[in-house]
């Protein structure tokens, strides 16, 4: 990873010089104008509550637009401060002290300080909390306000990645004592202030005067994000000039976009992956042989060729991708093998098996087609898949985590522990396969506190192999981020690869050309 490394951060203790607000030298940017983007991933149940955010529309609307976090992943993958100016760790990485930025105000005029940080993190705790950031915050045993602009966190165990975790898009900072109002009205410290918000339809925000980031970010006067979940409608909106940018282009009509001289396509390789999670505590997926049969019953290269049209690479049933530091790219690749699929079914005491696979293009563009390809390839191995097409609206609340076998997509995470602790640690809210493997869980805790990079590589390598061989998530492909922008919009030379649309921070980083 570029920029300051996790180990380097721990060795130096504080990194205020490297982790400056501005990050990299800036090109001259044009101030003013409006950015209108057509984005997928919207739902009528959307709100400003960061605990519920799961797809691009609200990620882009909240973090980097209306709200801030303590830290930020820059476009080049390095870590820098946002509401935190600098931080330092104890030698064992269990105690972290964050120095907060002074002179910052919320959009309602309230001054930002330590109380806001503590109350905003406490939102994610509690038995009823379903926040994906709950395991991050639960690892904190004590939050101490040292001064109005200094907070100390004591962790249950050392975590070399802790400052990275504070950039999680769920962990937005709200005004203390006014959190319910902050959620209702969208009151943050971000570059833009909410003017209109219609869940699942649109969001409009204008530049907040005298923002603490000054002239280094937030170059538009106004932002409008329009919810366009339908792929064809999103493409048409860009082609006809109704919007300036869209995410998730339709590969089947990519040639039309490339032929339009007013438009350009951005393609970024990151850790985004498309998956089919199985609930491993639910029959028949509780049998490792059934899971292994499915692993050999999927034709990964066919999916990359036909669903991604080459815009990606085959996956190996691990969420750690090519942009991660400890990606096990040399691990033997699982290949399509119907005979091995039959063998593992026989090991499970079965000649064949009938299973339902729930899918919707809300999961990822082409998810239904991918499920049907899976259906066709698996049949040769005695696996009979019934593809259940689910409604797009409400897919993430009604299908994912609830149906035993479904289509899903993940953006990936900047660090291995962040990805694993979000979706593979036993008992966490977003563990979409109910994965609980003793050796894997042991390695997860050990690697988290390990400061030796070579040892961490070995530990994360073993974890990836366990997932490939026994895991409950099929990951057939890693997909590049492919989005399109009108030439009237200027974008940086380096575009973030952590999330779509420049890590969801296009409102902050892009400008009028």
Short mmCIF file of C-alpha atoms in Angstrom, two decimals:
data_model
loop_
_atom_site.label_atom_id
_atom_site.label_comp_id
_atom_site.label_asym_id
_atom_site.label_seq_id
_atom_site.Cartn_x
_atom_site.Cartn_y
_atom_site.Cartn_z
CA UNK A 1 0.00 0.00 0.00
CA UNK A 2 1.27 3.42 -0.88
CA UNK A 3 1.77 6.14 1.75
CA UNK A 4 2.52 5.37 5.35
CA UNK A 5 2.41 1.68 6.15
CA UNK A 6 0.65 0.21 9.15
CA UNK A 7 3.94 -1.00 10.60
CA UNK A 8 5.58 2.35 9.92
CA UNK A 9 2.76 4.14 11.64
CA UNK A 10 3.22 2.05 14.75
CA UNK A 11 6.99 2.51 14.78
CA UNK A 12 6.82 6.28 14.47
CA UNK A 13 3.90 6.65 16.86
CA UNK A 14 2.66 9.87 15.27
CA UNK A 15 2.56 10.75 11.62
CA UNK A 16 1.14 14.22 11.45
CA UNK A 17 3.46 15.31 8.65
CA UNK A 18 2.62 12.42 6.33
CA UNK A 19 -1.04 12.27 7.29
CA UNK A 20 -1.80 15.87 6.49
CA UNK A 21 -5.24 17.04 5.52
CA UNK A 22 -4.30 17.85 1.96
CA UNK A 23 -2.53 14.52 1.35
CA UNK A 24 -0.94 14.88 -2.09
CA UNK A 25 -0.05 18.05 -4.01
CA UNK A 26 -3.11 19.42 -5.77
CA UNK A 27 -3.55 20.49 -9.35
CA UNK A 28 -5.36 23.75 -9.94
CA UNK A 29 -9.10 23.07 -9.64
CA UNK A 30 -12.02 25.04 -11.02
CA UNK A 31 -14.38 26.18 -8.28
CA UNK A 32 -18.13 26.34 -8.85
CA UNK A 33 -20.73 24.55 -10.91
CA UNK A 34 -22.83 21.50 -10.21
CA UNK A 35 -22.18 17.77 -10.28
CA UNK A 36 -25.14 15.56 -11.11
CA UNK A 37 -24.58 11.80 -10.85
CA UNK A 38 -26.88 8.87 -11.54
CA UNK A 39 -26.14 6.17 -8.97
CA UNK A 40 -27.33 2.65 -8.29
CA UNK A 41 -27.67 1.07 -4.88
CA UNK A 42 -30.56 3.21 -3.60
CA UNK A 43 -33.53 2.01 -1.54
CA UNK A 44 -36.74 3.62 -0.32
CA UNK A 45 -35.63 2.68 3.21
CA UNK A 46 -32.43 4.76 2.97
CA UNK A 47 -31.63 7.22 5.76
CA UNK A 48 -28.71 9.25 7.11
CA UNK A 49 -28.06 6.57 9.73
CA UNK A 50 -24.58 5.35 8.77
CA UNK A 51 -25.18 2.03 10.52
CA UNK A 52 -27.59 1.05 7.73
CA UNK A 53 -25.50 2.04 4.71
CA UNK A 54 -24.58 -0.83 2.41
CA UNK A 55 -24.41 0.42 -1.18
CA UNK A 56 -23.10 3.29 -3.24
CA UNK A 57 -25.97 5.78 -3.20
CA UNK A 58 -25.84 6.38 0.55
CA UNK A 59 -22.07 5.84 0.86
CA UNK A 60 -21.47 8.62 -1.68
CA UNK A 61 -24.22 10.83 -0.23
CA UNK A 62 -22.94 10.53 3.33
CA UNK A 63 -19.21 9.97 3.76
CA UNK A 64 -17.21 12.54 1.80
CA UNK A 65 -20.25 14.71 1.07
CA UNK A 66 -22.40 15.46 4.14
CA UNK A 67 -20.40 13.65 6.86
CA UNK A 68 -16.80 13.05 7.85
CA UNK A 69 -15.00 10.24 9.64
CA UNK A 70 -11.89 10.35 11.81
CA UNK A 71 -9.62 9.11 9.03
CA UNK A 72 -9.79 8.79 5.25
CA UNK A 73 -8.33 6.40 2.68
CA UNK A 74 -6.80 8.62 -0.02
CA UNK A 75 -7.16 7.84 -3.71
CA UNK A 76 -3.66 6.33 -3.78
CA UNK A 77 -4.51 3.96 -0.91
CA UNK A 78 -2.61 5.84 1.80
CA UNK A 79 -4.16 6.84 5.10
CA UNK A 80 -4.69 10.46 6.11
CA UNK A 81 -6.55 12.36 8.76
CA UNK A 82 -10.01 13.80 8.38
CA UNK A 83 -11.56 14.87 11.68
CA UNK A 84 -8.48 13.44 13.36
CA UNK A 85 -5.37 15.50 12.77
CA UNK A 86 -2.88 12.87 13.96
CA UNK A 87 -2.67 9.80 16.20
CA UNK A 88 -0.18 7.65 18.03
CA UNK A 89 -0.14 4.15 19.47
CA UNK A 90 1.34 2.36 22.44
CA UNK A 91 4.03 -0.21 21.70
CA UNK A 92 1.54 -3.08 21.83
CA UNK A 93 -1.02 -1.26 19.59
CA UNK A 94 -3.68 -1.54 22.32
CA UNK A 95 -3.89 2.14 23.23
CA UNK A 96 -4.48 4.76 20.54
CA UNK A 97 -4.58 8.51 21.12
CA UNK A 98 -6.26 10.65 18.46
CA UNK A 99 -5.68 14.39 18.25
CA UNK A 100 -8.82 15.98 16.83
CA UNK A 101 -9.02 18.86 14.41
CA UNK A 102 -9.93 22.19 15.98
CA UNK A 103 -12.15 24.92 14.54
CA UNK A 104 -14.58 22.46 12.93
CA UNK A 105 -18.35 23.02 13.08
CA UNK A 106 -21.37 20.92 12.23
CA UNK A 107 -23.83 22.24 9.68
CA UNK A 108 -26.10 23.47 12.49
CA UNK A 109 -23.25 25.55 13.95
CA UNK A 110 -22.33 23.21 16.83
CA UNK A 111 -18.57 23.00 17.48
CA UNK A 112 -16.98 19.59 16.89
CA UNK A 113 -15.08 17.87 19.70
CA UNK A 114 -14.31 14.70 21.61
CA UNK A 115 -17.87 14.15 22.85
CA UNK A 116 -19.11 13.89 19.27
CA UNK A 117 -16.58 11.16 18.51
CA UNK A 118 -17.42 9.10 21.58
CA UNK A 119 -21.21 9.32 21.19
CA UNK A 120 -20.99 8.57 17.46
CA UNK A 121 -19.01 5.40 18.09
CA UNK A 122 -21.30 4.32 20.91
CA UNK A 123 -24.19 4.30 18.41
CA UNK A 124 -22.85 1.04 17.01
CA UNK A 125 -22.96 -0.86 20.31
CA UNK A 126 -25.78 -2.72 22.01
CA UNK A 127 -27.34 -6.15 21.66
CA UNK A 128 -29.83 -4.97 19.04
CA UNK A 129 -27.26 -3.19 16.88
CA UNK A 130 -27.00 -4.57 13.35
CA UNK A 131 -24.28 -2.14 12.31
CA UNK A 132 -21.49 -3.68 10.24
CA UNK A 133 -19.12 -1.51 12.29
CA UNK A 134 -20.25 -3.13 15.56
CA UNK A 135 -17.26 -5.53 15.72
CA UNK A 136 -14.88 -2.59 15.18
CA UNK A 137 -16.36 -0.58 18.04
CA UNK A 138 -16.87 -3.61 20.32
CA UNK A 139 -13.11 -4.14 20.26
CA UNK A 140 -12.75 -0.84 22.13
CA UNK A 141 -12.91 -1.49 25.88
CA UNK A 142 -12.63 2.16 26.90
CA UNK A 143 -13.13 5.54 25.22
CA UNK A 144 -11.65 8.42 27.21
CA UNK A 145 -12.03 12.13 26.60
CA UNK A 146 -8.65 13.57 27.53
CA UNK A 147 -9.43 17.10 26.36
CA UNK A 148 -12.07 18.60 24.09
CA UNK A 149 -9.83 17.73 21.14
CA UNK A 150 -8.11 14.53 22.24
CA UNK A 151 -9.61 11.06 22.60
CA UNK A 152 -7.93 7.88 23.77
CA UNK A 153 -9.12 4.41 22.79
CA UNK A 154 -8.13 1.29 24.72
CA UNK A 155 -8.58 -1.95 22.78
CA UNK A 156 -9.17 -5.44 24.10
CA UNK A 157 -6.18 -6.58 22.04
CA UNK A 158 -3.59 -4.88 19.88
CA UNK A 159 -4.72 -3.90 16.39
CA UNK A 160 -2.19 -2.59 13.91
CA UNK A 161 -5.00 -1.51 11.56
CA UNK A 162 -7.07 0.52 14.01
CA UNK A 163 -6.61 3.95 12.32
CA UNK A 164 -7.72 2.39 9.01
CA UNK A 165 -10.87 1.07 10.65
CA UNK A 166 -11.83 4.57 11.72
CA UNK A 167 -12.33 5.40 8.02
CA UNK A 168 -15.19 2.87 7.75
CA UNK A 169 -18.12 4.49 5.94
CA UNK A 170 -20.50 3.37 8.70
CA UNK A 171 -18.60 5.32 11.36
CA UNK A 172 -19.85 8.82 10.60
CA UNK A 173 -19.49 11.56 13.17
CA UNK A 174 -22.77 13.08 14.41
CA UNK A 175 -23.30 15.98 16.87
CA UNK A 176 -23.34 14.73 20.48
CA UNK A 177 -26.68 15.14 22.21
CA UNK A 178 -28.36 15.67 18.85
CA UNK A 179 -27.81 12.34 17.14
CA UNK A 180 -31.48 11.64 16.41
CA UNK A 181 -31.81 15.09 14.84
CA UNK A 182 -28.54 14.53 12.99
CA UNK A 183 -29.89 11.33 11.47
CA UNK A 184 -33.26 12.88 10.64
CA UNK A 185 -31.82 15.97 8.93
CA UNK A 186 -28.37 14.84 7.81
CA UNK A 187 -26.29 17.10 10.08
CA UNK A 188 -22.59 16.43 9.65
CA UNK A 189 -19.29 18.24 9.30
CA UNK A 190 -18.87 17.40 5.61
CA UNK A 191 -18.10 19.66 2.68
CA UNK A 192 -21.75 19.81 1.64
CA UNK A 193 -24.94 20.60 3.54
CA UNK A 194 -28.22 18.80 2.80
CA UNK A 195 -30.86 20.80 0.93
CA UNK A 196 -33.17 17.96 -0.09
CA UNK A 197 -33.31 14.23 0.55
CA UNK A 198 -35.94 11.85 -0.82
CA UNK A 199 -34.95 8.29 0.13
CA UNK A 200 -34.47 6.07 -2.90
CA UNK A 201 -35.00 9.04 -5.23
CA UNK A 202 -32.49 11.90 -4.91
CA UNK A 203 -30.20 13.94 -2.68
CA UNK A 204 -29.23 17.59 -3.14
CA UNK A 205 -26.52 19.37 -1.15
CA UNK A 206 -24.67 22.68 -1.41
CA UNK A 207 -21.12 23.66 -0.42
CA UNK A 208 -20.83 24.47 3.29
CA UNK A 209 -19.27 27.90 3.78
CA UNK A 210 -15.85 28.17 5.46
CA UNK A 211 -15.27 24.45 5.61
CA UNK A 212 -12.15 23.32 7.44
CA UNK A 213 -10.73 21.72 4.28
CA UNK A 214 -10.62 25.15 2.70
CA UNK A 215 -9.80 25.21 -1.01
CA UNK A 216 -8.17 21.77 -1.05
CA UNK A 217 -11.42 19.81 -1.59
CA UNK A 218 -15.10 20.23 -2.46
CA UNK A 219 -14.94 22.25 -5.67
CA UNK A 220 -18.62 22.19 -6.71
CA UNK A 221 -21.23 24.65 -5.50
CA UNK A 222 -23.93 21.98 -5.63
CA UNK A 223 -24.23 18.21 -5.70
CA UNK A 224 -27.24 16.24 -6.93
CA UNK A 225 -27.30 12.45 -6.73
CA UNK A 226 -30.20 10.81 -8.55
CA UNK A 227 -31.12 7.22 -7.69
CA UNK A 228 -31.17 5.19 -10.91
CA UNK A 229 -31.02 1.51 -10.04
CA UNK A 230 -32.04 0.37 -13.51
CA UNK A 231 -28.94 -0.13 -15.62
CA UNK A 232 -30.47 0.89 -18.95
CA UNK A 233 -32.02 4.02 -17.46
CA UNK A 234 -28.69 4.99 -15.90
CA UNK A 235 -26.88 4.61 -19.24
CA UNK A 236 -29.56 6.64 -21.06
CA UNK A 237 -29.38 9.42 -18.46
CA UNK A 238 -25.66 9.80 -19.14
CA UNK A 239 -25.98 9.54 -22.93
CA UNK A 240 -28.68 12.23 -23.01
CA UNK A 241 -26.84 14.60 -20.68
CA UNK A 242 -29.26 14.34 -17.75
CA UNK A 243 -26.38 13.35 -15.48
CA UNK A 244 -22.62 13.97 -15.55
CA UNK A 245 -21.49 10.58 -14.26
CA UNK A 246 -22.75 7.07 -13.56
CA UNK A 247 -21.43 4.02 -11.76
CA UNK A 248 -21.61 0.41 -12.94
CA UNK A 249 -21.79 0.81 -16.70
CA UNK A 250 -23.52 -1.88 -18.74
CA UNK A 251 -20.70 -3.79 -20.44
CA UNK A 252 -23.07 -4.90 -23.20
CA UNK A 253 -23.50 -1.31 -24.36
CA UNK A 254 -19.98 -0.15 -23.51
CA UNK A 255 -19.24 0.47 -27.19
CA UNK A 256 -21.95 3.16 -27.33
CA UNK A 257 -20.31 5.06 -24.48
CA UNK A 258 -16.87 4.80 -26.03
CA UNK A 259 -18.22 6.09 -29.32
CA UNK A 260 -19.57 9.26 -27.69
CA UNK A 261 -16.84 11.95 -27.79
CA UNK A 262 -18.43 13.81 -24.85
CA UNK A 263 -17.89 10.88 -22.50
CA UNK A 264 -15.01 8.87 -21.08
CA UNK A 265 -14.84 5.60 -19.19
CA UNK A 266 -12.87 5.07 -15.99
CA UNK A 267 -11.72 1.55 -15.16
CA UNK A 268 -10.08 0.87 -11.81
CA UNK A 269 -8.78 -2.44 -10.46
CA UNK A 270 -9.53 -2.93 -6.78
CA UNK A 271 -10.94 -5.53 -4.40
CA UNK A 272 -14.57 -5.51 -5.56
CA UNK A 273 -15.83 -9.07 -5.78
CA UNK A 274 -19.06 -10.81 -6.72
CA UNK A 275 -20.06 -13.74 -4.57
CA UNK A 276 -22.59 -16.43 -3.70
CA UNK A 277 -22.65 -16.87 0.11
CA UNK A 278 -24.09 -20.05 1.64
CA UNK A 279 -25.42 -20.18 5.19
CA UNK A 280 -23.02 -22.76 6.61
CA UNK A 281 -25.21 -23.50 9.63
CA UNK A 282 -28.16 -24.38 7.39
CA UNK A 283 -28.52 -27.72 5.58
CA UNK A 284 -27.24 -28.73 3.09
CA UNK A 285 -24.52 -26.06 3.26
CA UNK A 286 -23.45 -27.19 6.73
CA UNK A 287 -21.71 -30.10 4.99
CA UNK A 288 -18.25 -29.09 3.76
CA UNK A 289 -18.49 -31.64 0.95
CA UNK A 290 -21.58 -29.91 -0.44
CA UNK A 291 -19.73 -26.60 -0.33
CA UNK A 292 -16.75 -28.16 -2.08
CA UNK A 293 -19.00 -29.66 -4.75
CA UNK A 294 -20.36 -26.19 -5.49
CA UNK A 295 -16.82 -24.79 -5.65
CA UNK A 296 -15.98 -27.24 -8.43
CA UNK A 297 -19.36 -26.78 -10.12
CA UNK A 298 -18.87 -23.12 -11.02
CA UNK A 299 -17.08 -22.06 -14.21
CA UNK A 300 -15.22 -18.95 -13.04
CA UNK A 301 -13.54 -18.02 -16.32
CA UNK A 302 -16.87 -18.22 -18.13
CA UNK A 303 -18.34 -15.71 -15.69
CA UNK A 304 -15.44 -13.30 -16.15
CA UNK A 305 -15.80 -13.63 -19.93
CA UNK A 306 -19.59 -13.40 -20.16
CA UNK A 307 -20.65 -11.29 -17.15
CA UNK A 308 -17.67 -8.95 -16.83
CA UNK A 309 -16.72 -9.14 -20.53
CA UNK A 310 -13.13 -9.33 -19.37
CA UNK A 311 -13.30 -6.40 -16.93
CA UNK A 312 -11.88 -8.35 -14.00
CA UNK A 313 -10.28 -11.65 -13.05
CA UNK A 314 -11.26 -15.04 -11.66
CA UNK A 315 -11.72 -15.34 -7.91
CA UNK A 316 -10.52 -18.11 -5.63
CA UNK A 317 -13.20 -18.02 -2.92
CA UNK A 318 -11.31 -15.55 -0.74
CA UNK A 319 -12.26 -11.85 -0.42
CA UNK A 320 -8.64 -10.70 -0.25
CA UNK A 321 -7.97 -9.10 -3.62
CA UNK A 322 -5.16 -7.77 -5.79
CA UNK A 323 -5.17 -4.38 -4.05
CA UNK A 324 -4.53 -5.94 -0.63
CA UNK A 325 -1.06 -6.12 0.90
CA UNK A 326 -1.20 -9.84 1.71
CA UNK A 327 -3.10 -11.11 -1.34
CA UNK A 328 -2.22 -14.78 -1.92
CA UNK A 329 -1.97 -14.51 -5.68
CA UNK A 330 0.26 -17.59 -5.91
CA UNK A 331 -2.29 -19.91 -4.27
CA UNK A 332 -3.44 -22.70 -6.59
CA UNK A 333 -6.56 -21.62 -8.45
CA UNK A 334 -9.74 -23.68 -8.10
CA UNK A 335 -10.89 -24.81 -11.55
CA UNK A 336 -14.21 -25.97 -12.97
CA UNK A 337 -14.34 -29.76 -12.59
CA UNK A 338 -17.77 -31.49 -12.72
CA UNK A 339 -16.20 -34.85 -11.86
CA UNK A 340 -14.79 -33.46 -8.61
CA UNK A 341 -18.19 -31.89 -7.91
CA UNK A 342 -19.79 -35.35 -8.25
CA UNK A 343 -17.09 -36.85 -6.04
CA UNK A 344 -17.76 -34.42 -3.21
CA UNK A 345 -21.52 -34.98 -3.49
CA UNK A 346 -20.86 -38.71 -3.11
CA UNK A 347 -18.71 -37.94 -0.05
CA UNK A 348 -21.78 -36.16 1.35
CA UNK A 349 -23.86 -39.29 0.63
CA UNK A 350 -25.65 -37.76 -2.36
CA UNK A 351 -25.96 -38.66 -6.03
CA UNK A 352 -27.41 -35.23 -6.82
CA UNK A 353 -28.75 -32.20 -5.01
CA UNK A 354 -31.49 -29.59 -5.59
CA UNK A 355 -30.92 -26.08 -4.22
CA UNK A 356 -32.42 -22.59 -4.64
CA UNK A 357 -30.19 -19.64 -5.53
CA UNK A 358 -31.72 -16.20 -4.94
CA UNK A 359 -30.51 -13.46 -7.26
CA UNK A 360 -31.29 -9.92 -8.35
CA UNK A 361 -29.36 -7.37 -10.34
CA UNK A 362 -29.53 -5.26 -7.19
CA UNK A 363 -26.77 -7.53 -5.90
CA UNK A 364 -24.55 -6.75 -8.88
CA UNK A 365 -25.13 -5.99 -12.54
CA UNK A 366 -25.60 -9.32 -14.30
CA UNK A 367 -26.28 -11.28 -11.09
CA UNK A 368 -29.27 -13.10 -12.57
CA UNK A 369 -27.29 -14.02 -15.70
CA UNK A 370 -24.40 -15.16 -13.49
CA UNK A 371 -26.77 -17.36 -11.47
CA UNK A 372 -28.08 -18.90 -14.68
CA UNK A 373 -24.53 -19.60 -15.89
CA UNK A 374 -23.87 -21.26 -12.54
CA UNK A 375 -27.06 -23.28 -12.99
CA UNK A 376 -25.86 -24.55 -16.38
CA UNK A 377 -22.30 -25.42 -15.32
CA UNK A 378 -23.28 -27.05 -12.02
CA UNK A 379 -25.77 -29.41 -13.68
CA UNK A 380 -22.93 -31.46 -15.14
CA UNK A 381 -21.80 -32.21 -11.59
CA UNK A 382 -25.22 -33.36 -10.37
CA UNK A 383 -26.08 -30.00 -8.80
CA UNK A 384 -29.54 -28.79 -9.80
CA UNK A 385 -29.86 -25.07 -9.13
CA UNK A 386 -33.24 -23.33 -9.18
CA UNK A 387 -32.62 -19.63 -9.83
CA UNK A 388 -35.09 -17.50 -7.85
CA UNK A 389 -35.31 -13.96 -9.24
CA UNK A 390 -35.88 -11.59 -6.34
CA UNK A 391 -37.21 -7.97 -6.47
CA UNK A 392 -34.49 -5.31 -6.57
CA UNK A 393 -36.03 -2.99 -3.99
CA UNK A 394 -35.42 -4.38 -0.55
CA UNK A 395 -33.00 -7.06 -1.77
CA UNK A 396 -30.40 -6.25 0.90
CA UNK A 397 -32.95 -6.17 3.72
CA UNK A 398 -35.17 -9.09 2.65
CA UNK A 399 -32.87 -11.57 0.89
CA UNK A 400 -29.21 -11.09 1.82
CA UNK A 401 -28.37 -12.65 5.20
CA UNK A 402 -31.79 -14.34 5.19
CA UNK A 403 -31.91 -16.73 2.21
CA UNK A 404 -29.60 -19.77 2.48
CA UNK A 405 -27.94 -19.17 -0.90
CA UNK A 406 -27.92 -15.86 -2.76
CA UNK A 407 -25.99 -13.47 -4.98
CA UNK A 408 -23.95 -10.72 -3.35
CA UNK A 409 -21.24 -8.17 -4.01
CA UNK A 410 -18.54 -6.68 -1.79
CA UNK A 411 -16.34 -3.67 -2.40
CA UNK A 412 -13.56 -5.33 -0.43
CA UNK A 413 -11.64 -3.48 2.26
CA UNK A 414 -8.28 -1.72 2.45
CA UNK A 415 -6.81 -4.22 4.91
CA UNK A 416 -7.17 -7.97 5.40
CA UNK A 417 -8.32 -7.70 9.00
CA UNK A 418 -10.93 -5.09 8.07
CA UNK A 419 -12.43 -7.43 5.46
CA UNK A 420 -12.32 -10.50 7.65
CA UNK A 421 -13.61 -8.74 10.79
CA UNK A 422 -16.52 -7.29 8.80
CA UNK A 423 -17.74 -10.47 7.10
CA UNK A 424 -15.88 -13.57 8.35
CA UNK A 425 -15.42 -13.13 12.10
CA UNK A 426 -17.75 -15.41 14.01
CA UNK A 427 -20.96 -13.70 15.09
CA UNK A 428 -20.52 -10.32 13.35
CA UNK A 429 -23.68 -8.82 11.74
CA UNK A 430 -22.47 -9.06 8.14
CA UNK A 431 -21.08 -12.61 8.29
CA UNK A 432 -23.20 -13.65 5.32
CA UNK A 433 -22.15 -17.32 5.43
CA UNK A 434 -22.37 -17.75 9.23
CA UNK A 435 -18.69 -18.72 9.00
CA UNK A 436 -17.17 -20.04 12.22
CA UNK A 437 -14.01 -22.09 11.72
CA UNK A 438 -11.85 -22.55 14.87
CA UNK A 439 -8.46 -22.29 13.17
CA UNK A 440 -9.56 -19.36 11.04
CA UNK A 441 -10.88 -17.48 14.09
CA UNK A 442 -7.64 -18.19 15.99
CA UNK A 443 -5.54 -16.83 13.12
CA UNK A 444 -7.79 -13.78 12.82
CA UNK A 445 -7.06 -12.69 16.39
CA UNK A 446 -3.36 -13.54 16.16
CA UNK A 447 -2.74 -11.70 12.89
CA UNK A 448 -4.66 -8.65 14.06
CA UNK A 449 -2.15 -7.94 16.84
CA UNK A 450 0.94 -9.09 14.95
CA UNK A 451 3.36 -6.29 14.01
CA UNK A 452 5.80 -8.42 11.99
CA UNK A 453 4.83 -8.13 8.32
CA UNK A 454 6.32 -11.51 7.31
CA UNK A 455 4.38 -13.32 10.04
CA UNK A 456 1.18 -11.52 9.05
CA UNK A 457 1.67 -12.57 5.42
CA UNK A 458 1.97 -16.20 6.49
CA UNK A 459 -1.08 -15.99 8.76
CA UNK A 460 -3.29 -14.28 6.18
CA UNK A 461 -2.08 -16.74 3.55
CA UNK A 462 -3.27 -19.67 5.66
CA UNK A 463 -6.62 -17.95 6.25
CA UNK A 464 -7.12 -17.50 2.52
CA UNK A 465 -6.35 -21.18 1.93
CA UNK A 466 -8.88 -22.26 4.57
CA UNK A 467 -11.55 -20.17 2.87
CA UNK A 468 -10.68 -21.54 -0.56
CA UNK A 469 -10.86 -25.14 0.65
CA UNK A 470 -13.67 -25.06 3.23
CA UNK A 471 -15.31 -21.63 3.21
CA UNK A 472 -18.98 -20.89 2.76
CA UNK A 473 -18.66 -18.12 0.17
CA UNK A 474 -18.16 -18.75 -3.53
CA UNK A 475 -16.21 -15.85 -5.05
CA UNK A 476 -15.97 -16.59 -8.77
CA UNK A 477 -14.74 -13.18 -9.90
CA UNK A 478 -13.14 -9.90 -8.96
CA UNK A 479 -14.73 -7.07 -10.93
CA UNK A 480 -13.01 -3.86 -11.93
CA UNK A 481 -14.83 -0.64 -11.13
CA UNK A 482 -16.06 0.63 -14.49
CA UNK A 483 -17.85 3.98 -14.50
CA UNK A 484 -18.41 6.78 -16.99
CA UNK A 485 -18.02 10.56 -16.78
CA UNK A 486 -18.92 13.50 -19.00
CA UNK A 487 -15.88 15.43 -20.21
CA UNK A 488 -17.24 18.60 -18.58
CA UNK A 489 -16.15 17.03 -15.27
CA UNK A 490 -12.45 16.91 -14.35
CA UNK A 491 -11.19 13.95 -12.33
CA UNK A 492 -7.78 13.44 -10.66
CA UNK A 493 -5.01 11.42 -12.27
CA UNK A 494 -5.40 8.83 -9.49
CA UNK A 495 -8.95 7.62 -8.77
CA UNK A 496 -9.65 5.64 -5.60
CA UNK A 497 -10.14 1.87 -5.89
CA UNK A 498 -11.61 1.13 -2.44
CA UNK A 499 -15.21 1.89 -3.47
CA UNK A 500 -16.92 2.93 -6.68
CA UNK A 501 -16.72 6.54 -7.87
CA UNK A 502 -13.37 7.48 -6.35
CA UNK A 503 -14.08 5.76 -3.01
CA UNK A 504 -17.50 7.43 -3.08
CA UNK A 505 -15.79 10.82 -2.65
CA UNK A 506 -16.35 12.35 -6.10
CA UNK A 507 -18.14 15.35 -4.50
CA UNK A 508 -14.92 16.09 -2.64
CA UNK A 509 -12.31 15.30 -5.29
CA UNK A 510 -13.79 16.10 -8.74
CA UNK A 511 -14.48 19.50 -10.31
CA UNK A 512 -15.74 21.29 -13.40
CA UNK A 513 -13.23 20.88 -16.26
#
